[in-house]
Coordinates of N, CA and C in Angstrom, one line a residue:
M1 N 88.9 131.0 90.4 CA 90.1 131.2 89.5 C 89.6 132.3 88.5
S2 N 88.4 132.7 88.5 CA 87.7 133.1 88.0 C 88.3 134.9 87.7
A3 N 88.6 135.4 88.9 CA 88.7 136.8 89.1 C 90.5 136.9 88.5
Y4 N 90.7 135.7 88.2 CA 91.9 136.1 86.8 C 92.2 135.9 85.3
S5 N 90.4 136.3 85.4 CA 90.4 136.1 83.6 C 90.9 136.7 82.6
T6 N 91.2 136.7 81.9 CA 91.8 138.0 80.6 C 90.7 137.6 79.6
P7 N 90.4 138.7 78.7 CA 89.6 139.1 77.6 C 90.1 138.1 76.6
M8 N 89.0 137.7 75.5 CA 89.6 137.1 75.1 C 90.3 137.6 73.2
P9 N 91.4 136.9 73.2 CA 91.9 137.8 72.1 C 91.3 137.2 70.6
S10 N 91.5 138.5 69.8 CA 91.5 138.1 68.5 C 91.2 136.7 67.9
R11 N 90.7 136.8 67.2 CA 90.6 135.6 66.2 C 91.9 135.6 65.7
E12 N 92.4 136.2 64.7 CA 93.3 136.5 63.9 C 94.7 136.2 65.2
F13 N 94.4 136.9 66.3 CA 95.7 136.2 66.9 C 95.7 135.0 67.6
L14 N 94.7 134.3 67.6 CA 94.4 132.6 68.1 C 94.8 132.1 66.6
W15 N 94.1 132.4 65.6 CA 94.9 132.0 64.5 C 96.6 132.0 64.4
D16 N 96.8 132.9 64.2 CA 98.4 132.7 63.9 C 99.2 132.2 65.3
V17 N 98.8 131.4 66.4 CA 99.0 130.9 67.6 C 98.9 129.5 67.5
F18 N 97.9 129.3 66.8 CA 97.4 127.9 66.8 C 98.6 127.6 65.3
N19 N 98.7 127.5 64.1 CA 99.1 127.8 63.3 C 100.8 127.6 63.8
R20 N 101.0 128.0 64.7 CA 102.6 128.2 64.8 C 102.8 126.6 66.0
V21 N 101.7 126.3 66.7 CA 101.4 125.3 67.7 C 101.3 124.5 67.1
D22 N 100.9 124.2 65.8 CA 99.8 122.8 64.9 C 101.3 122.5 63.8
R23 N 102.8 121.9 64.3 CA 103.2 121.9 63.6 C 103.4 121.2 62.5
D24 N 102.4 119.7 62.4 CA 102.4 118.8 61.1 C 101.0 119.5 60.2
R25 N 100.8 120.8 61.0 CA 99.9 121.0 59.8 C 98.0 120.5 59.5
S26 N 98.0 119.6 60.6 CA 97.0 119.0 60.5 C 95.7 119.1 60.9
G27 N 95.6 120.2 61.4 CA 94.7 121.1 61.4 C 93.8 120.9 63.2
E28 N 94.5 120.2 63.3 CA 94.4 119.8 64.8 C 95.9 120.0 65.9
I29 N 95.8 120.5 67.0 CA 96.9 120.3 67.6 C 96.9 119.1 69.1
S30 N 98.4 118.7 69.0 CA 98.1 116.9 69.3 C 98.7 117.4 71.2
A31 N 98.6 116.7 72.1 CA 99.4 116.7 73.2 C 100.8 117.0 72.8
D32 N 102.1 116.1 72.2 CA 102.7 116.6 71.7 C 103.4 117.8 71.2
E33 N 102.5 118.9 70.4 CA 102.5 119.6 69.9 C 102.2 120.8 71.1
L34 N 101.4 120.7 71.8 CA 101.0 121.8 73.3 C 102.0 121.8 73.8
Q35 N 102.6 120.6 74.2 CA 103.5 120.7 75.3 C 104.9 121.1 74.7
Q36 N 105.3 121.1 73.2 CA 106.4 121.6 72.8 C 106.2 123.5 72.9
A37 N 105.1 124.0 73.2 CA 104.4 125.1 72.9 C 104.2 125.7 74.2
L38 N 104.0 125.2 75.3 CA 103.9 125.9 76.9 C 105.2 126.0 77.2
S39 N 105.4 126.7 77.9 CA 106.3 126.9 79.3 C 106.1 127.2 80.1
N40 N 106.4 126.1 81.0 CA 106.3 126.6 82.6 C 107.3 127.6 83.0
G41 N 108.2 128.4 81.9 CA 108.7 129.0 83.2 C 110.5 128.7 83.7
T42 N 110.3 127.5 83.2 CA 111.9 126.5 84.1 C 112.8 126.1 83.3
W43 N 112.3 126.6 82.1 CA 113.6 125.6 80.6 C 113.4 124.1 81.1
T44 N 112.2 123.6 81.8 CA 111.6 121.9 81.9 C 110.3 121.9 81.0
P45 N 110.8 120.8 80.0 CA 109.5 120.2 79.5 C 108.0 120.6 80.1
F46 N 106.8 121.1 79.7 CA 105.6 121.3 80.5 C 105.5 120.0 80.8
N47 N 104.7 119.6 81.7 CA 103.8 118.1 82.3 C 103.3 117.6 81.7
P48 N 104.0 116.1 80.9 CA 102.9 115.5 80.2 C 101.5 115.5 80.6
E49 N 101.4 115.0 81.9 CA 100.2 114.7 82.0 C 99.3 116.0 82.7
T50 N 99.6 117.0 83.1 CA 99.1 118.7 82.8 C 98.7 118.9 81.4
V51 N 99.5 118.4 80.3 CA 99.1 118.7 79.2 C 97.6 117.7 78.4
R52 N 97.6 116.4 79.0 CA 97.1 115.5 78.6 C 95.5 116.1 79.4
L53 N 95.6 116.1 80.7 CA 94.4 116.9 81.1 C 93.9 117.9 81.1
M54 N 94.5 119.0 80.1 CA 94.1 120.1 79.3 C 93.6 120.1 77.8
I55 N 94.1 119.3 77.5 CA 93.8 118.4 76.3 C 92.1 117.6 76.6
G56 N 92.2 117.1 77.3 CA 90.9 115.8 77.6 C 89.9 116.9 77.8
M57 N 90.4 118.2 78.6 CA 89.1 119.2 79.0 C 88.5 120.1 78.0
F58 N 89.2 120.3 76.8 CA 88.8 120.8 75.9 C 88.7 120.4 74.6
D59 N 88.8 119.3 74.7 CA 88.7 118.4 72.9 C 86.9 117.7 73.1
K60 N 86.1 118.5 72.6 CA 84.7 117.2 72.8 C 84.3 116.9 71.7
K61 N 85.4 116.0 71.1 CA 85.2 115.1 69.8 C 86.0 113.8 70.3
N62 N 86.4 113.5 71.9 CA 87.1 112.7 72.4 C 88.5 112.2 71.3
S63 N 89.0 113.1 70.8 CA 90.0 112.8 69.1 C 91.2 113.0 69.8
G64 N 91.8 113.1 71.1 CA 93.1 113.2 71.6 C 93.6 114.5 70.9
T65 N 92.9 115.1 70.7 CA 93.5 116.4 69.6 C 92.5 118.4 70.3
V66 N 92.9 118.5 70.3 CA 92.2 120.2 70.2 C 92.0 120.8 68.6
S67 N 90.7 121.1 68.0 CA 90.3 121.4 67.2 C 90.7 123.5 67.2
F68 N 90.9 124.1 65.9 CA 91.0 125.7 66.0 C 90.1 126.4 66.9
E69 N 88.5 125.4 66.6 CA 87.2 126.8 67.7 C 87.8 126.0 69.4
E70 N 88.6 124.6 69.6 CA 88.2 123.9 71.2 C 89.6 125.1 71.6
F71 N 91.0 125.2 70.6 CA 92.1 126.1 71.0 C 92.1 127.7 71.6
G72 N 91.0 127.8 71.2 CA 90.5 129.6 71.6 C 90.4 128.8 73.3
A73 N 89.5 128.2 73.7 CA 89.1 128.1 75.4 C 90.2 127.4 76.1
L74 N 91.2 126.8 75.3 CA 92.5 126.4 75.9 C 93.3 127.4 76.5
W75 N 93.2 128.3 75.3 CA 94.5 129.1 75.4 C 94.2 130.0 76.3
K76 N 92.7 130.9 76.2 CA 92.2 131.5 77.7 C 92.5 130.8 79.2
Y77 N 92.1 129.7 79.0 CA 92.0 128.8 80.4 C 93.8 128.8 80.6
V78 N 94.7 128.3 79.6 CA 96.5 128.6 80.4 C 96.0 130.0 80.8
T79 N 96.3 131.0 79.9 CA 96.4 132.2 80.2 C 95.8 132.5 81.7
D80 N 94.6 132.2 82.2 CA 94.1 132.8 82.9 C 94.9 132.0 84.0
W81 N 95.4 130.4 84.2 CA 95.9 130.1 85.2 C 97.2 130.5 85.2
Q82 N 98.2 131.3 83.9 CA 99.3 132.4 84.2 C 99.3 133.4 85.7
N83 N 97.7 133.7 85.1 CA 97.6 135.3 85.9 C 97.2 135.0 87.2
C84 N 96.5 133.8 87.3 CA 96.7 133.2 88.5 C 97.6 133.0 89.3
F85 N 98.5 132.1 88.9 CA 100.2 131.2 88.7 C 100.8 132.9 90.0
R86 N 100.8 134.0 88.7 CA 101.3 134.7 89.0 C 101.3 136.0 90.3
S87 N 99.8 135.4 90.6 CA 99.1 136.4 91.7 C 99.6 135.5 92.9
F88 N 99.6 134.7 93.3 CA 100.3 134.1 94.4 C 101.8 133.8 94.3
D89 N 102.7 133.8 93.4 CA 103.7 133.6 93.5 C 104.6 134.8 94.0
R90 N 104.3 135.3 95.2 CA 104.6 136.3 96.0 C 106.2 136.9 95.7
D91 N 107.1 135.9 95.5 CA 108.5 136.9 95.7 C 108.7 136.3 94.6
N92 N 108.3 136.3 93.1 CA 108.1 136.1 91.7 C 109.3 135.0 91.6
S93 N 109.3 134.1 92.1 CA 110.6 132.9 91.4 C 109.9 132.0 90.7
G94 N 108.8 132.4 90.0 CA 108.9 131.1 89.1 C 107.7 130.1 89.6
N95 N 107.8 129.8 91.1 CA 107.5 129.1 91.3 C 106.3 129.2 93.0
I96 N 105.9 128.0 93.6 CA 104.7 128.2 94.2 C 105.5 127.4 95.5
D97 N 105.8 128.1 96.5 CA 106.3 127.4 97.6 C 104.9 127.0 98.3
K98 N 105.8 126.5 99.7 CA 104.3 125.4 100.6 C 103.3 126.9 101.2
N99 N 103.9 128.0 101.4 CA 102.9 128.9 102.1 C 101.7 129.5 100.5
E100 N 102.7 129.5 99.5 CA 101.8 130.3 98.5 C 101.1 129.3 97.9
L101 N 101.1 127.8 98.0 CA 100.1 127.0 97.8 C 99.3 127.3 98.6
K102 N 99.0 127.7 99.9 CA 98.1 127.6 101.0 C 97.4 128.4 100.8
T103 N 97.7 129.7 100.4 CA 97.0 130.7 100.5 C 96.4 131.0 99.3
A104 N 96.9 129.9 97.8 CA 95.8 129.7 97.2 C 94.8 129.6 97.2
L105 N 94.7 128.0 97.7 CA 94.2 127.3 97.8 C 92.9 127.5 99.2
V106 N 93.4 128.7 100.1 CA 92.3 128.9 100.9 C 91.4 130.1 100.1
S107 N 92.2 131.2 98.9 CA 91.3 131.7 97.9 C 90.6 130.9 97.6
F108 N 90.8 129.9 97.0 CA 89.8 129.4 96.2 C 88.7 128.4 97.1
G109 N 88.9 128.9 98.2 CA 87.6 127.8 99.6 C 88.1 126.8 99.4
Y110 N 89.5 126.8 100.2 CA 89.4 124.8 100.4 C 90.1 125.2 101.6
R111 N 90.3 124.5 102.9 CA 90.9 124.7 103.9 C 91.1 123.4 104.4
L112 N 92.3 123.2 104.0 CA 93.3 121.6 104.2 C 94.1 121.9 105.4
S113 N 94.5 120.4 106.1 CA 95.6 120.8 106.9 C 97.2 121.0 106.3
D114 N 97.9 121.3 107.0 CA 99.2 121.6 106.6 C 99.6 120.1 106.4
G115 N 98.8 118.7 107.1 CA 99.5 117.6 106.6 C 99.1 117.5 104.9
L116 N 98.3 117.8 105.1 CA 97.7 117.7 103.5 C 98.4 118.3 102.5
I117 N 98.6 119.8 102.7 CA 99.1 121.2 102.3 C 101.1 119.8 101.6
D118 N 101.0 119.1 102.7 CA 102.6 118.6 102.6 C 102.6 117.5 101.5
T119 N 101.0 116.7 101.8 CA 101.0 115.5 100.7 C 100.8 116.7 99.4
L120 N 100.4 117.4 99.4 CA 100.0 117.7 97.8 C 101.7 118.2 97.4
M121 N 102.4 118.9 98.4 CA 103.8 119.9 97.8 C 104.5 118.3 97.3
R122 N 104.4 117.7 98.2 CA 105.4 116.1 98.2 C 104.9 115.1 96.2
K123 N 103.8 115.1 96.5 CA 103.2 115.0 95.1 C 103.4 115.6 93.9
Y124 N 103.4 117.1 94.0 CA 103.2 117.6 92.5 C 104.5 118.8 92.8
D125 N 105.7 118.3 93.7 CA 107.1 118.8 93.4 C 107.8 118.1 92.9
R126 N 107.6 118.4 91.8 CA 108.8 117.4 90.5 C 110.3 117.6 90.7
A127 N 110.9 118.8 91.0 CA 112.3 118.8 91.3 C 112.7 118.3 92.6
G128 N 111.8 118.0 93.1 CA 112.5 117.6 95.0 C 112.6 119.1 95.4
R129 N 112.3 120.5 95.4 CA 112.7 121.4 95.7 C 111.8 122.3 97.2
G130 N 110.8 121.1 97.0 CA 110.0 122.0 98.2 C 109.4 123.3 97.3
T131 N 108.8 123.1 96.1 CA 108.4 124.2 95.1 C 107.6 123.5 94.0
I132 N 106.5 124.3 93.1 CA 105.7 123.4 92.5 C 105.5 124.5 91.4
Y133 N 106.5 124.2 90.1 CA 106.3 124.9 89.2 C 104.5 125.0 88.5
F134 N 104.3 125.6 87.6 CA 103.7 126.4 86.7 C 102.3 124.9 86.8
D135 N 102.8 124.4 85.8 CA 102.3 123.8 85.0 C 101.6 122.1 86.0
D136 N 102.9 121.8 87.2 CA 102.4 121.3 88.1 C 101.0 122.0 89.0
F137 N 101.4 123.5 89.6 CA 100.2 123.7 89.9 C 98.8 124.2 89.6
I138 N 99.1 123.6 87.9 CA 97.2 123.5 87.1 C 97.2 122.6 87.6
Q139 N 98.2 121.4 87.3 CA 97.5 119.5 87.6 C 96.7 119.4 88.6
C140 N 97.7 120.2 89.7 CA 97.3 120.1 91.3 C 96.0 120.6 91.5
C141 N 95.7 121.7 91.3 CA 94.4 122.3 91.3 C 93.3 122.1 90.6
V142 N 93.1 121.6 89.2 CA 92.4 120.4 88.5 C 91.8 118.9 89.1
V143 N 93.1 118.8 89.5 CA 92.9 117.1 90.5 C 92.2 117.7 91.2
L144 N 92.3 119.0 92.5 CA 92.1 118.7 93.6 C 90.5 119.3 92.9
H145 N 90.6 119.6 92.4 CA 88.9 120.3 92.0 C 88.0 119.5 91.5
T146 N 88.9 118.5 90.7 CA 87.6 116.9 89.8 C 87.3 116.1 91.1
L147 N 88.4 116.2 92.1 CA 88.1 115.2 93.5 C 87.2 115.8 94.0
T148 N 87.3 116.7 94.7 CA 86.0 117.9 94.8 C 84.8 117.5 94.8
A149 N 84.4 118.2 93.3 CA 83.5 117.9 92.6 C 82.8 115.9 92.6
S150 N 83.6 115.1 92.4 CA 83.7 114.0 93.1 C 83.2 113.7 94.2
F151 N 83.5 114.0 95.1 CA 83.0 113.8 96.7 C 82.0 114.8 96.8
R152 N 81.2 115.6 96.3 CA 80.3 116.3 96.6 C 79.1 115.5 96.1
Q153 N 79.5 114.9 95.1 CA 78.0 113.9 94.5 C 77.6 113.3 95.5
F154 N 78.5 112.8 96.3 CA 77.6 111.9 97.3 C 77.3 112.3 99.1
D155 N 78.4 113.9 99.3 CA 78.3 114.6 100.2 C 76.9 114.9 100.2
T156 N 75.8 114.9 100.3 CA 74.4 115.7 100.1 C 74.3 116.3 101.2
D157 N 74.2 116.2 102.4 CA 74.2 117.0 102.8 C 75.4 118.1 104.0
L158 N 76.2 117.9 102.9 CA 77.2 119.5 102.6 C 78.2 119.1 104.0
D159 N 78.4 118.3 105.0 CA 79.0 118.2 105.9 C 80.2 118.1 106.1
G160 N 81.1 117.2 104.9 CA 81.9 116.9 104.6 C 82.8 115.7 105.1
V161 N 81.3 114.3 105.2 CA 81.9 113.5 105.7 C 80.4 112.6 104.7
I162 N 81.1 111.3 103.8 CA 80.5 110.3 103.5 C 80.6 109.1 103.6
T163 N 79.8 108.3 103.4 CA 79.6 107.2 103.3 C 79.7 106.0 102.5
I164 N 80.5 105.4 101.4 CA 80.2 105.0 100.3 C 80.6 103.7 100.2
H165 N 80.1 102.4 99.4 CA 81.0 101.3 99.5 C 81.7 101.0 98.9
Y166 N 82.5 100.2 98.8 CA 83.9 100.1 98.0 C 83.8 100.2 96.2
E167 N 82.8 99.4 95.8 CA 82.3 99.8 94.2 C 82.0 101.2 94.1
Q168 N 81.5 101.9 94.8 CA 81.3 103.3 94.9 C 82.3 104.2 94.7
F169 N 83.6 103.8 95.7 CA 84.2 104.6 95.8 C 85.5 104.1 94.2
L170 N 85.3 102.5 93.9 CA 85.8 103.1 92.7 C 85.5 103.3 91.4
G171 N 83.8 103.1 91.5 CA 83.6 104.3 90.4 C 83.6 105.2 90.5
M172 N 83.7 105.8 91.7 CA 84.1 106.9 91.6 C 85.6 108.2 91.2
V173 N 86.2 106.9 91.4 CA 87.8 106.8 91.1 C 88.1 106.8 89.6
F174 N 87.8 105.7 88.8 CA 87.7 105.1 87.5 C 87.0 106.1 86.4
N175 N 85.7 106.9 87.3 CA 85.1 107.2 86.7 C 85.6 109.4 86.7
L176 N 86.6 109.7 86.9 CA 87.2 110.9 87.1 C 87.9 111.0 85.4
K177 N 88.1 112.2 85.4 CA 88.6 112.5 84.1 C 89.8 113.3 84.5
V178 N 91.3 112.5 85.3 CA 92.1 113.1 85.7 C 93.1 112.2 85.4

């Protein structure tokens, strides 16, 4: 996704955005506050799982919230994902269909079968219309990246095949931050 990176906005701009999102004036942004502030362009609330995942990625203190210092990185992350999403939403529909998802994943370096692409569509298509909204696209890509990184810890010869014991598998799954 690095090709879609945007420059970091000014501290003043981020402070203004942070204060608008921090509705309870706690000096921290909670998952609920972030969810209310984010838009997936569909007039539906941002997926709470995606919000939780993003808070977890930038919450260095494990408080369940992000401080102003952490917020800048989170804001840039969401903006970069918006640019990425728009680049693959070829028909400007505001969502990603199966072909657009496959194009995105191939560009990220994934070579997945059509069957697995269908599975991802079923998992992340909350509306049941054969498309994935912006927030679900982020979640899909982050989970796929996290699972791949976990798999690669065991795939030391990089042949795409691992042999692990049941407890190793459980440890791998339960240690994931998704």
